[in-house]
């Protein structure tokens, strides 16, 4: 049934992504692809992977944004994005077949590929672009939070985390129960002011993002730049203006 | 949003088919369309209803055309408690029951008033509910502000009644039922004017500067200033951009709107008005058929724009600054 769980899941497993330390190396996306192309949603189809316009299904995509303040201070922020396993997941309720569902026990949002008709409506309903259509399989695919890894008793305890978390070389991704206020991830969110993406969409994402920390040197204005170059202005020293005049003849 | 042909045809054809059935049932119920109450095959109602059923059935089949697994389409009927797409499927099938009973009465028994007329009206009402559920598939998506508004729902209903009435005038004229066609004359004029007004309001609405979500809210980085995309995740377009990042239409939006306004509304209004009042026989029929073709073509352009102009919030992660 594609209604959301009637009572809120006891556990809300999810990710906390630290934008302060992500270096945009795409290792999470690569390891995600590696694990999932052999796991529950296998295969993670690639189309024309070595050609001019490679395409394919990815559960994890890493964007890079630039921010520019009014005072001219810029930041470069690497921004990994995957399914946020929302509490009010609109991708679940729009599903006409019951293929899309949110688990009662841990809140993970999954697709039952055996009954998915590939209508793509869930990808339209998701504000974040977390769902992708697999053209060769004719079904929708999405991040499973590595459901076949995190509970896998054949793996050592330390490996029972989503592939993206296991592999992140900077430790920018954390995994845990965001419903438990005493979990490490919940404490991290509380300490760092973790936030929701597009809260106005009303999806109540479980995954949280930690904002980049304030700049250490405390500068809130950009250094002067072009004025030094422009010697023709009166602000330039006399000698510089004189040289500029001679050379401009 | 990517304007898939199958979905454009699905929404316009089912809209026109249900609209036509609505008017045929209403005119029958009021005794405006003569029926001879004789057992046997009646060609006139057969052709008119075949057009209505044909548009609805071909539209519904077309909607399964873009599915990854059309053979599993029946599963889409199961989640009517939560999904508008599922509700649409269920309503479409339920609506066939009164529609078919009415059609059998009229085509094979020559009866279209009394009890059959009431059954027809039940079908007509359910047809409009089905059109409403179709509109809700789109209007329920918060991620696409251009669809998530009341004008989408009103628009689908009015365009359905409008195209149905235009087809009704054309078909009754084909069978020389001049009086019946005149019963549709006022509704057609009114609906063509209303339809154009609703489209103009809709276009104003989707181009107001009010943003629902922005690149700042999508990334949560607005606290640092203006957010812009510095590097895309991949070097080539992915599924998300192909499906939801469609932008060809916006370049020609203004021109396409004129085409919609003229073909879909203005031209049919003038042609039907002139034909019904000043022309006779073949010339009249020809002009009415041209008007109907123009209206349907205009609506195809209208639906194409409805998809192509709609911006999805996922584009905020790919360089769009607001939706």
CSV table of N, CA, C and O in Angstrom, one decimal, chain B residues 41-89:
chain,number,residue,atom,x,y,z
B,41,UNK,N,-30.2,-1.3,-35.4
B,41,UNK,CA,-28.9,-0.6,-35.4
B,41,UNK,C,-29.1,0.9,-35.9
B,41,UNK,O,-29.7,1.1,-36.9
B,42,UNK,N,-28.7,1.8,-35.0
B,42,UNK,CA,-28.9,3.2,-35.4
B,42,UNK,C,-27.6,3.9,-35.7
B,42,UNK,O,-26.7,4.0,-34.8
B,43,UNK,N,-27.4,4.3,-36.9
B,43,UNK,CA,-26.1,4.8,-37.3
B,43,UNK,C,-25.6,6.1,-36.7
B,43,UNK,O,-24.5,6.2,-36.2
B,44,UNK,N,-26.6,7.1,-36.6
B,44,UNK,CA,-26.2,8.4,-36.1
B,44,UNK,C,-25.7,8.3,-34.7
B,44,UNK,O,-24.5,8.8,-34.4
B,45,UNK,N,-26.4,7.7,-33.7
B,45,UNK,CA,-25.8,7.7,-32.4
B,45,UNK,C,-24.6,6.8,-32.3
B,45,UNK,O,-23.6,7.1,-31.6
B,46,UNK,N,-24.5,5.8,-33.2
B,46,UNK,CA,-23.3,4.9,-33.2
B,46,UNK,C,-22.1,5.7,-33.6
B,46,UNK,O,-21.1,5.7,-32.9
B,47,UNK,N,-22.2,6.5,-34.6
B,47,UNK,CA,-21.0,7.3,-35.1
B,47,UNK,C,-20.6,8.3,-34.0
B,47,UNK,O,-19.4,8.4,-33.6
B,48,UNK,N,-21.6,9.0,-33.5
B,48,UNK,CA,-21.3,10.1,-32.5
B,48,UNK,C,-20.7,9.5,-31.2
B,48,UNK,O,-19.7,10.0,-30.7
B,49,UNK,N,-21.3,8.4,-30.7
B,49,UNK,CA,-20.7,7.7,-29.5
B,49,UNK,C,-19.4,7.1,-29.8
B,49,UNK,O,-18.5,7.0,-29.0
B,50,UNK,N,-19.2,6.6,-31.1
B,50,UNK,CA,-18.0,5.9,-31.4
B,50,UNK,C,-16.8,6.9,-31.4
B,50,UNK,O,-15.7,6.6,-30.9
B,51,UNK,N,-17.1,8.2,-31.8
B,51,UNK,CA,-16.1,9.2,-31.7
B,51,UNK,C,-15.7,9.5,-30.2
B,51,UNK,O,-14.6,9.5,-29.9
B,52,UNK,N,-16.8,9.6,-29.4
B,52,UNK,CA,-16.5,9.8,-28.0
B,52,UNK,C,-15.7,8.7,-27.3
B,52,UNK,O,-14.7,8.9,-26.7
B,53,UNK,N,-16.2,7.4,-27.5
B,53,UNK,CA,-15.6,6.3,-27.0
B,53,UNK,C,-14.2,6.1,-27.6
B,53,UNK,O,-13.2,5.8,-26.9
B,54,UNK,N,-14.1,6.4,-28.9
B,54,UNK,CA,-12.8,6.2,-29.6
B,54,UNK,C,-11.7,7.1,-29.0
B,54,UNK,O,-10.6,6.7,-28.7
B,55,UNK,N,-12.1,8.4,-28.8
B,55,UNK,CA,-11.2,9.4,-28.2
B,55,UNK,C,-10.7,8.9,-26.8
B,55,UNK,O,-9.6,9.0,-26.4
B,56,UNK,N,-11.7,8.5,-26.0
B,56,UNK,CA,-11.4,8.2,-24.6
B,56,UNK,C,-10.5,6.9,-24.6
B,56,UNK,O,-9.5,6.9,-23.9
B,57,UNK,N,-10.9,5.9,-25.3
B,57,UNK,CA,-10.2,4.6,-25.3
B,57,UNK,C,-8.8,4.8,-25.8
B,57,UNK,O,-7.8,4.4,-25.2
B,58,UNK,N,-8.7,5.5,-27.0
B,58,UNK,CA,-7.3,5.7,-27.6
B,58,UNK,C,-6.5,6.5,-26.6
B,58,UNK,O,-5.3,6.3,-26.5
B,59,UNK,N,-7.1,7.5,-26.0
B,59,UNK,CA,-6.3,8.3,-25.0
B,59,UNK,C,-5.8,7.5,-23.9
B,59,UNK,O,-4.6,7.6,-23.5
B,60,UNK,N,-6.7,6.7,-23.3
B,60,UNK,CA,-6.3,5.9,-22.2
B,60,UNK,C,-5.2,4.9,-22.6
B,60,UNK,O,-4.2,4.7,-21.8
B,61,UNK,N,-5.3,4.3,-23.7
B,61,UNK,CA,-4.3,3.4,-24.2
B,61,UNK,C,-3.0,4.1,-24.4
B,61,UNK,O,-1.9,3.6,-24.1
B,62,UNK,N,-3.1,5.3,-25.0
B,62,UNK,CA,-1.9,6.1,-25.2
B,62,UNK,C,-1.1,6.4,-23.9
B,62,UNK,O,0.1,6.4,-23.9
B,63,UNK,N,-1.9,6.6,-22.8
B,63,UNK,CA,-1.3,6.9,-21.6
B,63,UNK,C,-0.4,5.7,-21.1
B,63,UNK,O,0.5,5.9,-20.3
B,64,UNK,N,-0.8,4.5,-21.5
B,64,UNK,CA,0.0,3.4,-21.1
B,64,UNK,C,1.3,3.2,-22.0
B,64,UNK,O,2.1,2.4,-21.7
B,65,UNK,N,1.3,4.0,-23.1
B,65,UNK,CA,2.4,3.9,-24.0
B,65,UNK,C,3.7,4.3,-23.5
B,65,UNK,O,4.7,3.8,-23.9
B,66,UNK,N,3.8,5.2,-22.5
B,66,UNK,CA,5.1,5.7,-22.0
B,66,UNK,C,5.5,4.9,-20.8
B,66,UNK,O,6.5,5.1,-20.2
B,67,UNK,N,4.7,3.8,-20.4
B,67,UNK,CA,5.1,3.0,-19.3
B,67,UNK,C,6.3,2.1,-19.6
B,67,UNK,O,6.4,1.7,-20.7
B,68,UNK,N,7.1,1.9,-18.6
B,68,UNK,CA,8.2,0.9,-18.7
B,68,UNK,C,7.7,-0.5,-18.8
B,68,UNK,O,8.2,-1.3,-19.5
B,69,UNK,N,6.5,-0.8,-18.2
B,69,UNK,CA,5.9,-2.1,-18.2
B,69,UNK,C,4.4,-2.0,-18.4
B,69,UNK,O,3.6,-2.1,-17.5
B,70,UNK,N,4.0,-1.7,-19.7
B,70,UNK,CA,2.6,-1.6,-20.0
B,70,UNK,C,1.8,-2.8,-19.5
B,70,UNK,O,0.6,-2.7,-19.2
B,71,UNK,N,2.4,-4.0,-19.6
B,71,UNK,CA,1.6,-5.2,-19.2
B,71,UNK,C,1.2,-5.2,-17.7
B,71,UNK,O,0.4,-6.0,-17.3
B,72,UNK,N,1.9,-4.4,-16.9
B,72,UNK,CA,1.5,-4.3,-15.5
B,72,UNK,C,0.5,-3.2,-15.2
B,72,UNK,O,0.3,-2.8,-14.1
B,73,UNK,N,0.0,-2.5,-16.3
B,73,UNK,CA,-0.8,-1.3,-16.1
B,73,UNK,C,-2.0,-1.6,-15.1
B,73,UNK,O,-2.4,-0.7,-14.4
B,74,UNK,N,-2.5,-2.8,-15.1
B,74,UNK,CA,-3.7,-3.0,-14.3
B,74,UNK,C,-3.3,-2.8,-12.8
B,74,UNK,O,-4.2,-2.5,-12.0
B,75,UNK,N,-2.1,-2.9,-12.4
B,75,UNK,CA,-1.7,-2.7,-11.1
B,75,UNK,C,-2.0,-1.3,-10.6
B,75,UNK,O,-2.1,-1.0,-9.4
B,76,UNK,N,-2.0,-0.3,-11.6
B,76,UNK,CA,-2.2,1.1,-11.3
B,76,UNK,C,-3.6,1.3,-10.7
B,76,UNK,O,-3.9,2.4,-10.3
B,77,UNK,N,-4.5,0.3,-10.7
B,77,UNK,CA,-5.8,0.5,-10.2
B,77,UNK,C,-5.9,0.3,-8.7
B,77,UNK,O,-6.9,0.5,-8.0
B,78,UNK,N,-4.8,-0.1,-8.1
B,78,UNK,CA,-4.9,-0.6,-6.7
B,78,UNK,C,-4.7,0.5,-5.6
B,78,UNK,O,-5.2,0.3,-4.5
B,79,UNK,N,-4.1,1.6,-5.9
B,79,UNK,CA,-3.8,2.6,-4.9
B,79,UNK,C,-4.6,3.8,-4.9
B,79,UNK,O,-4.2,4.9,-4.6
B,80,UNK,N,-5.9,3.6,-5.1
B,80,UNK,CA,-6.8,4.8,-5.2
B,80,UNK,C,-7.0,5.5,-3.9
B,80,UNK,O,-7.4,6.7,-3.9
B,81,UNK,N,-6.5,4.9,-2.8
B,81,UNK,CA,-6.6,5.7,-1.5
B,81,UNK,C,-5.7,6.8,-1.4
B,81,UNK,O,-5.9,7.8,-0.8
B,82,UNK,N,-4.5,6.7,-2.1
B,82,UNK,CA,-3.5,7.8,-2.0
B,82,UNK,C,-3.2,8.4,-3.3
B,82,UNK,O,-2.7,9.6,-3.3
B,83,UNK,N,-3.3,7.7,-4.4
B,83,UNK,CA,-2.7,8.2,-5.7
B,83,UNK,C,-3.8,8.7,-6.7
B,83,UNK,O,-4.7,8.0,-7.0
B,84,UNK,N,-3.6,10.0,-7.1
B,84,UNK,CA,-4.6,10.5,-8.1
B,84,UNK,C,-4.5,9.8,-9.4
B,84,UNK,O,-5.5,9.7,-10.2
B,85,UNK,N,-3.3,9.3,-9.8
B,85,UNK,CA,-3.2,8.5,-11.0
B,85,UNK,C,-4.0,7.2,-10.9
B,85,UNK,O,-4.7,6.8,-11.9
B,86,UNK,N,-4.0,6.6,-9.8
B,86,UNK,CA,-4.8,5.4,-9.6
B,86,UNK,C,-6.3,5.7,-9.6
B,86,UNK,O,-7.1,5.0,-10.2
B,87,UNK,N,-6.6,6.8,-8.9
B,87,UNK,CA,-8.0,7.3,-8.9
B,87,UNK,C,-8.5,7.5,-10.4
B,87,UNK,O,-9.7,7.2,-10.7
B,88,UNK,N,-7.6,8.1,-11.2
B,88,UNK,CA,-8.0,8.4,-12.6
B,88,UNK,C,-8.3,7.1,-13.3
B,88,UNK,O,-9.3,7.0,-14.0
B,89,UNK,N,-7.5,6.1,-13.1
B,89,UNK,CA,-7.7,4.8,-13.7
B,89,UNK,C,-9.0,4.1,-13.3
B,89,UNK,O,-9.7,3.7,-14.1
